[in-house]
Amino acid sequence: MSFYVTTPIYYVNGEPHLGHAYSTIAADILARHHRQRGEDVFFLTGTDEHGEPVTQEAEREGVDPRELGDRYAPRFKDLAARVSASNDFFIRTTDEGHIKRVQDVVQRVYDNGHVYEGTYEGWYCPRCADFKTESEIEDGSRCPIHKIELTREEEKNWFFRLSSFQQDLERLYEQRPSFVEPDFRRNEALAFIKQGLQDVSLSRRRLKWGVPVPWDPDQVIYVWFDALLNYYTALGYGRVGEDLTGEFWPAFHILAKDILKFHAIYWPAFLMAAGIEVPRGMYIHGFLLMEGHKMSKSLGNVLDPYKAIELFGADALRYYLFREVSFGQDGQISTQGFEARYETELANEYGNLANRTLSMVGRYREGVVPEAVAEPELAGGFEGAAERACELLDASELTQALEEIWKLVRRLNQYVEEAAPWKLAKDDAEAERLDSVLYGLAEGLRVTTLLLHAYMPDTTGRLLEALGEPGRELAEFGSRGGGQQLGELAPLFPKLEPAD
Ligand code: ME8
């Protein structure tokens, strides 16, 4: 089994922010989870360096657009590393390997008869690098995403016959109901298709910064086709000396609702036109909101993920984002909410559970997990838990899966209180029961921590090491018998000093 997951490639027209980190973390959780299930995984992220959004910023700063890529691509790469993303490759659309392959595919689409020369006139947003249909325009002439004035543009250039894929797309949506998830996004995309599709421009004449159209080098390929193709081109050169296309294509895409139309409509149509298999699917998430606004470079309403990671660690941020905001929906985030969950859930519930379990096994059983059978009242709560989490993760329901896993953390804490091992330890007649309780706690903690590993790779890695767990595969409760020597564990989520 193989699994190929991607994030959007981010524009290099400004500093990366938490919104970008969010998509990257989501894709990383899926990548890590699938690796835990023993699948071959390829995880791709990167930067989108051509086109209007980047050219505009370069003009504003009076620099060459190439310079912006060289400045910001390393920052995006660094952010991915800081949030513990386990991406296998970082693509830049200025890579030679990408450019060459984009030209190949676009040429194929041309050769297959899906391209013609024409003129288009309409309302254009340079930040989106997109013409807007009448129904997408806000307040007469504003971009609904960037809130800036649209410009009336006329373009004579190459067109992609999107309209001729209307039926193929409708059929695709019918045959593969989960092609676009969640459902309400699928319906949105399908409604857009059913309105009737218009052809879209495939090239830009005025623009110099982009991939030259192979049969007409005076024009560059429209940035959206150049960008979307990254998902495909990367497999051709992302691992030196190997072509991974056969092994990993088609991809599963993670993205937010702002770029739904490109991914859910243009992209599969373009692939069909090139004779390439359409994506395996895509999950469209919502926006992280601070004070009710979409956080973005252009609105300047930015929360700094670096500071959060420096103070609380990447795992805490990863956890918070997927716990607080129901994945798929827009959701408010705040520093107060973050600190509260850090304290009450990560430190008090999970961190304490880990430390208590290790210290009780240490104190009462010299650090060796008893070889015993867990009490049914505890074991029962774990039945089918891993399976449920897997099913939810298969549907990219990252928040619901985390919710299920967190129920296990709470159940274990409740069990500690009910079983009160410190009381059992005072009574020799209860030695067997104490064995069973301590075994159950260690086993429950192990199984739960394996499930949490995709969300919080660093802290859970430390805990699993202390639990003497060599592997990272998901496990059923009771599948390990006891007898392990437990190690030391520094607090997983230390209390912050007020000075911080
Ligand atoms: O659109 N909340 O790049 P981009 C959640 N280059 N996610 C957010 C977010 C927020 N507030 N802000 C940004 C582009 N994102 C194109 C994509 S793909 C072939 C080309 C995330 O830099 C989210 O994934 O504007 C969104 O779709 C993406 O960043 C847009 O990044």
XYZ file of C-alpha atoms and ligand atoms in Angstrom:
531
model
C 0.000 0.000 0.000
C 1.217 3.484 -0.767
C -0.011 6.897 0.283
C 0.951 10.197 -1.265
C -0.139 13.359 0.534
C 0.458 16.988 -0.397
C -0.018 20.489 0.990
C -0.656 23.523 -1.173
C 2.587 25.086 -2.302
C 2.777 28.488 -0.694
C 3.366 31.797 -2.444
C 6.713 33.354 -1.717
C 5.252 36.841 -1.448
C 5.603 37.127 2.321
C 6.574 35.411 5.548
C 4.997 32.060 6.329
C 2.346 32.166 9.051
C 0.255 29.852 11.170
C -2.282 29.285 8.372
C 0.435 27.692 6.265
C 1.703 25.696 9.216
C -1.830 24.416 9.753
C -2.122 22.756 6.334
C 1.387 21.377 6.635
C 0.678 19.872 10.053
C -2.587 18.349 8.829
C -0.824 16.636 5.956
C 1.956 15.563 8.299
C -0.474 13.917 10.699
C -1.883 11.876 7.821
C 1.584 11.033 6.513
C 2.773 9.869 9.922
C -0.419 7.948 10.573
C -0.137 6.049 7.288
C 3.511 5.246 8.006
C 2.383 3.818 11.343
C 0.074 1.550 9.418
C 3.030 0.201 7.502
C 2.313 1.991 4.223
C 4.887 3.516 1.905
C 4.355 7.226 2.226
C 5.479 10.212 0.222
C 4.712 13.605 1.689
C 5.222 16.755 -0.340
C 5.178 20.450 0.479
C 6.878 23.434 -1.118
C 6.649 26.895 -2.611
C 4.843 28.520 -5.526
C 7.251 31.061 -6.934
C 5.894 32.284 -10.265
C 3.003 34.407 -11.428
C 1.243 37.597 -10.453
C 1.137 37.287 -6.668
C 4.919 37.020 -6.539
C 5.594 39.485 -9.378
C 3.413 42.111 -7.688
C 5.308 41.852 -4.431
C 8.637 41.966 -6.287
C 7.556 45.146 -8.054
C 6.457 46.682 -4.798
C 9.860 46.004 -3.294
C 11.760 46.806 -6.477
C 13.487 43.415 -6.589
C 13.680 40.548 -9.057
C 10.902 37.996 -8.412
C 13.543 35.283 -8.275
C 14.943 36.981 -5.217
C 11.676 36.519 -3.326
C 11.807 32.794 -3.926
C 15.354 32.643 -2.690
C 14.421 34.682 0.351
C 11.168 32.980 1.365
C 11.511 29.369 0.196
C 14.070 28.697 2.967
C 11.674 30.260 5.497
C 8.851 27.961 4.443
C 11.237 25.046 4.557
C 12.307 26.076 8.023
C 8.709 26.440 9.229
C 7.953 22.924 7.989
C 10.913 21.612 9.988
C 9.925 23.557 13.082
C 6.407 22.153 13.128
C 8.022 18.688 12.841
C 6.749 18.056 9.328
C 8.184 14.820 7.977
C 7.975 15.819 4.308
C 9.994 13.670 1.918
C 10.668 16.520 -0.477
C 10.287 20.280 -0.653
C 9.409 21.426 -4.141
C 10.075 24.889 -5.548
C 8.345 25.714 -8.802
C 11.584 27.341 -9.929
C 13.275 23.904 -9.856
C 14.487 22.912 -13.280
C 13.006 19.457 -12.810
C 9.596 21.002 -12.260
C 9.769 23.470 -15.155
C 10.750 20.830 -17.687
C 7.953 18.494 -16.587
C 5.336 21.252 -16.551
C 6.193 21.982 -20.166
C 5.907 18.294 -21.046
C 2.440 17.947 -19.561
C 1.160 21.232 -21.000
C 2.467 20.204 -24.400
C 0.558 16.941 -24.064
C -2.655 18.821 -23.291
C -2.022 20.957 -26.393
C -1.262 17.924 -28.551
C -4.453 16.275 -27.327
C -6.435 19.201 -28.767
C -7.591 20.878 -25.535
C -5.956 24.270 -26.131
C -6.877 27.167 -28.457
C -5.976 30.831 -28.879
C -8.560 33.378 -27.781
C -9.451 36.544 -25.901
C -10.970 36.829 -22.484
C -12.372 39.806 -20.673
C -13.397 39.875 -17.054
C -12.825 40.912 -13.449
C -9.382 39.960 -12.271
C -7.757 39.696 -8.835
C -3.961 39.852 -9.066
C -3.528 38.385 -5.565
C -5.595 35.328 -6.458
C -4.163 35.382 -9.982
C -7.708 34.594 -11.051
C -10.605 35.965 -13.065
C -13.791 36.065 -10.995
C -17.198 35.051 -12.244
C -20.072 37.485 -11.573
C -21.306 35.377 -8.663
C -17.910 35.498 -6.949
C -17.619 39.291 -6.901
C -18.293 41.189 -3.671
C -19.609 44.773 -3.370
C -19.691 45.340 -7.111
C -15.993 44.920 -7.834
C -14.129 43.476 -4.859
C -12.298 40.209 -4.326
C -14.175 38.225 -1.655
C -10.897 36.771 -0.362
C -8.511 39.719 -0.461
C -11.040 42.566 -0.190
C -9.192 44.533 -2.859
C -10.623 46.187 -5.988
C -10.728 43.862 -8.968
C -9.446 45.159 -12.260
C -11.127 44.845 -15.639
C -8.704 42.861 -17.765
C -8.639 41.686 -21.324
C -6.340 38.859 -22.239
C -5.423 37.448 -25.594
C -3.806 34.148 -24.861
C -4.001 30.378 -24.899
C -7.092 28.809 -23.424
C -7.756 25.466 -21.854
C -11.085 23.949 -22.946
C -12.400 23.450 -19.437
C -15.981 23.609 -20.709
C -15.536 20.388 -22.648
C -14.892 18.509 -19.371
C -18.212 19.420 -17.839
C -19.688 15.943 -18.254
C -16.513 14.114 -17.320
C -16.341 16.101 -14.097
C -19.982 15.503 -13.286
C -19.433 11.812 -13.852
C -16.317 11.835 -11.663
C -18.248 13.444 -8.807
C -21.042 10.956 -9.199
C -18.835 7.892 -9.325
C -16.523 8.988 -6.540
C -18.678 10.640 -3.876
C -15.678 11.144 -1.617
C -13.476 12.705 -4.287
C -13.850 16.033 -2.476
C -14.342 16.036 1.288
C -16.014 17.162 3.468
C -19.420 16.778 1.804
C -20.430 20.418 1.910
C -17.313 21.322 -0.050
C -18.071 18.627 -2.570
C -21.532 20.113 -3.016
C -20.036 23.543 -3.443
C -17.680 22.327 -6.166
C -20.406 20.344 -7.871
C -22.727 23.366 -7.853
C -19.986 25.391 -9.521
C -19.618 22.741 -12.205
C -23.362 22.550 -12.749
C -23.571 26.295 -13.302
C -21.740 25.605 -16.538
C -17.974 25.767 -16.905
C -16.188 28.442 -18.927
C -12.836 27.906 -20.566
C -9.878 29.305 -18.649
C -6.703 30.940 -19.798
C -3.704 28.706 -19.777
C -1.103 31.405 -20.397
C -0.214 35.032 -19.694
C 1.165 37.347 -22.342
C 2.007 40.397 -20.250
C 3.830 38.447 -17.608
C 7.488 37.523 -17.924
C 7.979 35.552 -14.700
C 6.885 31.977 -15.254
C 7.330 28.810 -17.271
C 7.467 29.555 -21.018
C 4.668 28.035 -23.115
C 6.558 25.386 -25.101
C 5.003 26.231 -28.502
C 4.852 29.999 -27.874
C 7.762 31.112 -25.678
C 6.566 34.752 -25.675
C 3.997 33.708 -23.109
C 4.274 32.047 -19.737
C 2.022 29.307 -18.411
C -0.685 30.603 -16.108
C 0.626 30.240 -12.565
C -2.226 28.025 -11.425
C -1.455 25.273 -13.934
C 2.257 25.580 -13.214
C 1.495 25.352 -9.484
C -1.018 22.495 -9.550
C 1.353 20.429 -11.613
C 3.855 20.416 -8.737
C 1.964 17.511 -7.242
C 2.718 15.482 -10.324
C 6.178 16.733 -11.324
C 7.690 16.226 -7.854
C 7.373 12.457 -8.143
C 9.558 12.611 -11.248
C 12.572 14.144 -9.527
C 11.857 14.380 -5.779
C 13.997 11.361 -5.019
C 17.294 11.454 -6.855
C 17.650 8.936 -9.637
C 14.134 7.544 -9.251
C 10.772 8.137 -10.843
C 8.178 7.615 -8.120
C 5.133 8.339 -10.253
C 4.187 4.711 -10.745
C 4.506 3.964 -7.054
C 2.736 6.993 -5.595
C 0.426 8.660 -8.093
C -2.456 9.589 -7.610
C -2.101 12.030 -4.735
C -4.294 12.989 -1.836
C -4.434 16.767 -1.395
C -4.871 18.893 1.703
C -5.866 22.520 1.112
C -8.138 25.264 2.380
C -11.393 26.468 0.914
C -9.816 29.522 -0.782
C -8.344 27.337 -3.503
C -11.119 24.770 -3.802
C -12.086 25.651 -7.372
C -8.578 25.157 -8.738
C -8.139 21.795 -7.062
C -11.608 20.350 -7.346
C -12.402 21.521 -10.874
C -9.475 22.791 -12.959
C -7.041 20.202 -11.715
C -8.910 16.952 -12.440
C -10.021 18.348 -15.815
C -6.469 19.275 -16.705
C -5.199 15.845 -15.729
C -7.894 14.204 -17.833
C -6.829 16.395 -20.736
C -3.238 15.235 -20.282
C -4.294 11.596 -19.956
C -3.135 11.356 -16.343
C -5.125 9.723 -13.565
C -7.083 12.216 -11.413
C -6.227 12.649 -7.706
C -7.149 9.992 -5.189
C -9.087 12.660 -3.330
C -8.782 15.895 -1.437
C -9.799 17.317 1.897
C -10.712 20.977 2.110
C -10.186 22.568 5.503
C -11.376 25.910 6.825
C -9.549 29.026 7.932
C -7.935 29.687 11.246
C -9.429 32.922 12.464
C -8.087 35.502 14.831
C -10.745 37.983 15.851
C -12.975 36.856 13.057
C -10.684 37.618 10.132
C -8.913 35.213 7.865
C -5.310 35.334 8.900
C -3.284 36.187 5.839
C -0.324 38.058 4.539
C -2.433 40.629 2.764
C -4.659 41.450 5.733
C -1.640 41.623 7.958
C -3.409 39.903 10.829
C -0.767 37.361 11.689
C -0.078 35.211 14.733
C 3.528 34.130 15.064
C 3.902 30.342 15.202
C 7.631 30.610 15.952
C 7.045 32.157 19.332
C 4.441 29.537 20.251
C 6.832 26.745 19.312
C 9.715 28.323 21.141
C 7.696 28.580 24.345
C 5.496 25.489 24.235
C 7.025 23.183 21.649
C 5.757 22.130 18.228
C 3.689 19.270 19.643
C 1.600 21.575 21.796
C 0.833 23.763 18.796
C -0.017 20.746 16.648
C -2.307 19.415 19.333
C -4.001 22.741 19.995
C -4.797 23.478 16.358
C -6.516 20.170 15.752
C -8.248 20.040 19.110
C -9.533 23.589 19.133
C -10.696 23.991 15.546
C -12.912 21.301 14.115
C -10.968 20.279 11.023
C -12.987 21.244 7.968
C -14.638 24.237 9.657
C -13.354 27.756 10.207
C -12.357 28.278 13.788
C -11.199 30.928 16.193
C -7.838 30.488 17.812
C -6.236 32.533 20.539
C -3.139 32.559 22.672
C -5.299 32.268 25.795
C -7.076 29.218 24.436
C -3.749 27.690 23.532
C -2.278 28.211 26.979
C -5.412 26.880 28.643
C -5.360 23.633 26.689
C -1.642 23.285 27.250
C -2.166 23.520 30.972
C -5.360 21.543 31.460
C -5.129 18.884 28.776
C -1.515 18.392 27.825
C 0.174 19.032 31.161
C -2.544 17.974 33.618
C -4.323 15.206 31.789
C -1.800 13.561 29.507
C 1.532 14.623 31.026
C 0.401 13.729 34.524
C -0.977 10.396 33.430
C 2.398 9.550 31.924
C 4.379 10.635 34.966
C 2.069 8.980 37.454
C 2.074 5.707 35.561
C 5.842 5.610 35.265
C 6.420 6.641 38.837
C 3.951 4.115 40.282
C 5.474 1.272 38.292
C 8.807 2.600 39.517
C 7.797 2.835 43.131
C 5.697 -0.326 43.490
C 7.295 -2.692 40.962
C 10.877 -1.466 40.616
C 10.183 -0.031 37.201
C 9.116 -3.305 35.584
C 5.642 -3.544 34.056
C 3.939 -6.497 35.753
C 3.051 -9.468 33.577
C -0.654 -9.517 34.202
C -4.064 -9.274 32.591
C -5.835 -5.941 32.625
C -9.177 -5.560 34.339
C -12.075 -5.878 31.911
C -13.527 -2.521 32.963
C -10.403 -0.876 31.554
C -9.708 -3.214 28.638
C -13.306 -2.898 27.444
C -12.919 0.824 26.865
C -10.079 0.174 24.435
C -11.952 -2.298 22.305
C -12.152 -1.080 18.726
C -10.586 2.265 19.657
C -7.678 2.059 17.229
C -10.007 0.944 14.486
C -12.333 3.880 15.079
C -9.452 6.318 15.006
C -8.188 4.767 11.761
C -11.590 5.037 10.138
C -11.846 8.687 11.090
C -8.337 9.371 9.857
C -9.142 7.606 6.595
C -11.844 10.235 6.186
C -9.326 12.945 7.217
C -11.434 13.699 10.280
C -8.432 14.840 12.266
C -10.373 16.502 15.069
C -12.847 13.691 15.583
C -10.059 11.123 15.630
C -8.194 13.159 18.227
C -11.395 13.404 20.227
C -11.688 9.599 20.250
C -8.075 9.236 21.327
C -8.459 11.825 24.045
C -11.362 9.849 25.495
C -8.802 7.126 26.175
C -6.550 9.576 28.018
C -9.518 10.607 30.156
C -10.584 7.037 30.721
C -7.103 6.161 31.967
C -7.073 9.104 34.353
C -10.466 8.128 35.679
C -9.214 4.574 36.144
C -6.237 5.736 38.183
C -8.604 7.517 40.540
C -11.004 4.571 40.757
C -8.363 1.895 41.223
C -6.215 4.052 43.557
C -3.006 2.005 43.243
C -1.493 3.883 46.210
C -4.121 2.241 48.421
C -3.611 -1.195 46.903
C 0.120 -0.855 47.488
C -0.473 -0.692 51.229
C -2.162 -4.064 51.325
C -0.201 -7.231 50.501
C -3.437 -9.104 49.809
C -4.010 -6.737 46.885
C -0.668 -7.437 45.197
C -2.249 -9.290 42.302
C -4.839 -6.590 41.732
C -2.083 -3.975 41.824
C -0.196 -5.922 39.140
C -3.284 -5.910 36.996
C -3.940 -2.200 37.518
C -0.353 -1.175 36.805
C -0.184 -3.385 33.762
C -3.461 -1.942 32.460
C -2.256 1.609 32.955
C 1.083 1.016 31.237
C -0.590 -0.850 28.390
C -3.332 1.745 27.975
C -0.788 4.513 28.014
C 1.296 2.745 25.382
C -1.624 2.120 23.048
C -2.955 5.659 23.470
C 0.475 7.176 22.961
C 0.950 5.252 19.734
C -2.335 6.723 18.528
C -1.202 10.193 19.528
C 2.155 9.767 17.872
C 1.042 11.167 14.505
C -0.233 14.301 16.248
C 2.642 14.838 18.674
C 5.677 12.991 17.339
C 8.341 14.395 19.668
C 6.756 14.094 23.100
C 5.143 10.749 22.338
C 8.488 9.525 21.013
C 10.096 10.344 24.342
C 7.292 8.679 26.259
C 7.360 5.551 24.102
C 11.064 5.270 24.707
C 10.487 5.510 28.456
C 7.801 2.835 28.088
C 10.320 0.552 26.413
C 8.318 0.482 23.192
C 10.623 -0.173 20.267
C 8.190 0.246 17.354
C 5.756 2.946 16.304
C 3.066 0.816 14.664
C -0.426 1.110 16.094
C -1.230 -1.636 18.584
C -4.248 -3.279 20.144
C -4.682 -3.062 23.890
C -3.256 -6.222 25.423
C -0.949 -7.022 22.532
C 2.113 -6.510 24.716
C 2.412 -8.682 27.763
C 4.440 -6.775 30.328
C 7.907 -7.405 31.697
C 9.406 -4.224 30.246
C 11.821 -2.153 32.234
C 10.596 1.438 32.176
C 12.940 4.382 31.829
C 13.165 7.909 33.126
C 10.935 10.646 31.801
C 11.317 14.403 32.192
C 7.945 16.213 32.284
C 6.442 16.118 28.800
C 4.735 19.485 29.091
C 6.589 21.495 31.707
C 4.918 24.397 33.456
C 5.925 27.755 32.047
C 7.687 30.169 34.331
C 5.835 33.488 34.562
C 8.980 35.181 33.194
C 8.449 33.382 29.885
O -2.930 29.882 -2.644
N -6.176 29.239 7.782
O -0.771 29.983 -1.828
P -0.958 30.728 -0.432
C -5.955 28.023 7.276
N 0.190 29.224 -4.115
N -5.154 27.799 6.234
C -4.545 28.847 5.659
C -4.737 30.160 6.139
C -5.603 30.335 7.271
N -5.825 31.504 7.822
N -3.990 30.975 5.378
C -3.358 30.221 4.463
C -1.733 29.702 -2.754
N -3.684 28.926 4.625
C -1.198 28.979 -3.962
C -1.492 27.496 -3.817
S -1.378 24.974 -4.681
C -1.120 24.192 -6.144
C -1.039 26.655 -4.979
C -3.168 27.792 3.847
O 0.408 31.054 0.032
C -4.287 27.025 3.183
O -3.847 25.730 2.882
O -1.950 31.808 -0.546
C -4.477 27.798 1.905
O -5.173 27.034 0.945
C -3.045 28.062 1.528
O -2.379 28.299 2.785
C -2.871 29.250 0.595
O -1.511 29.575 0.519
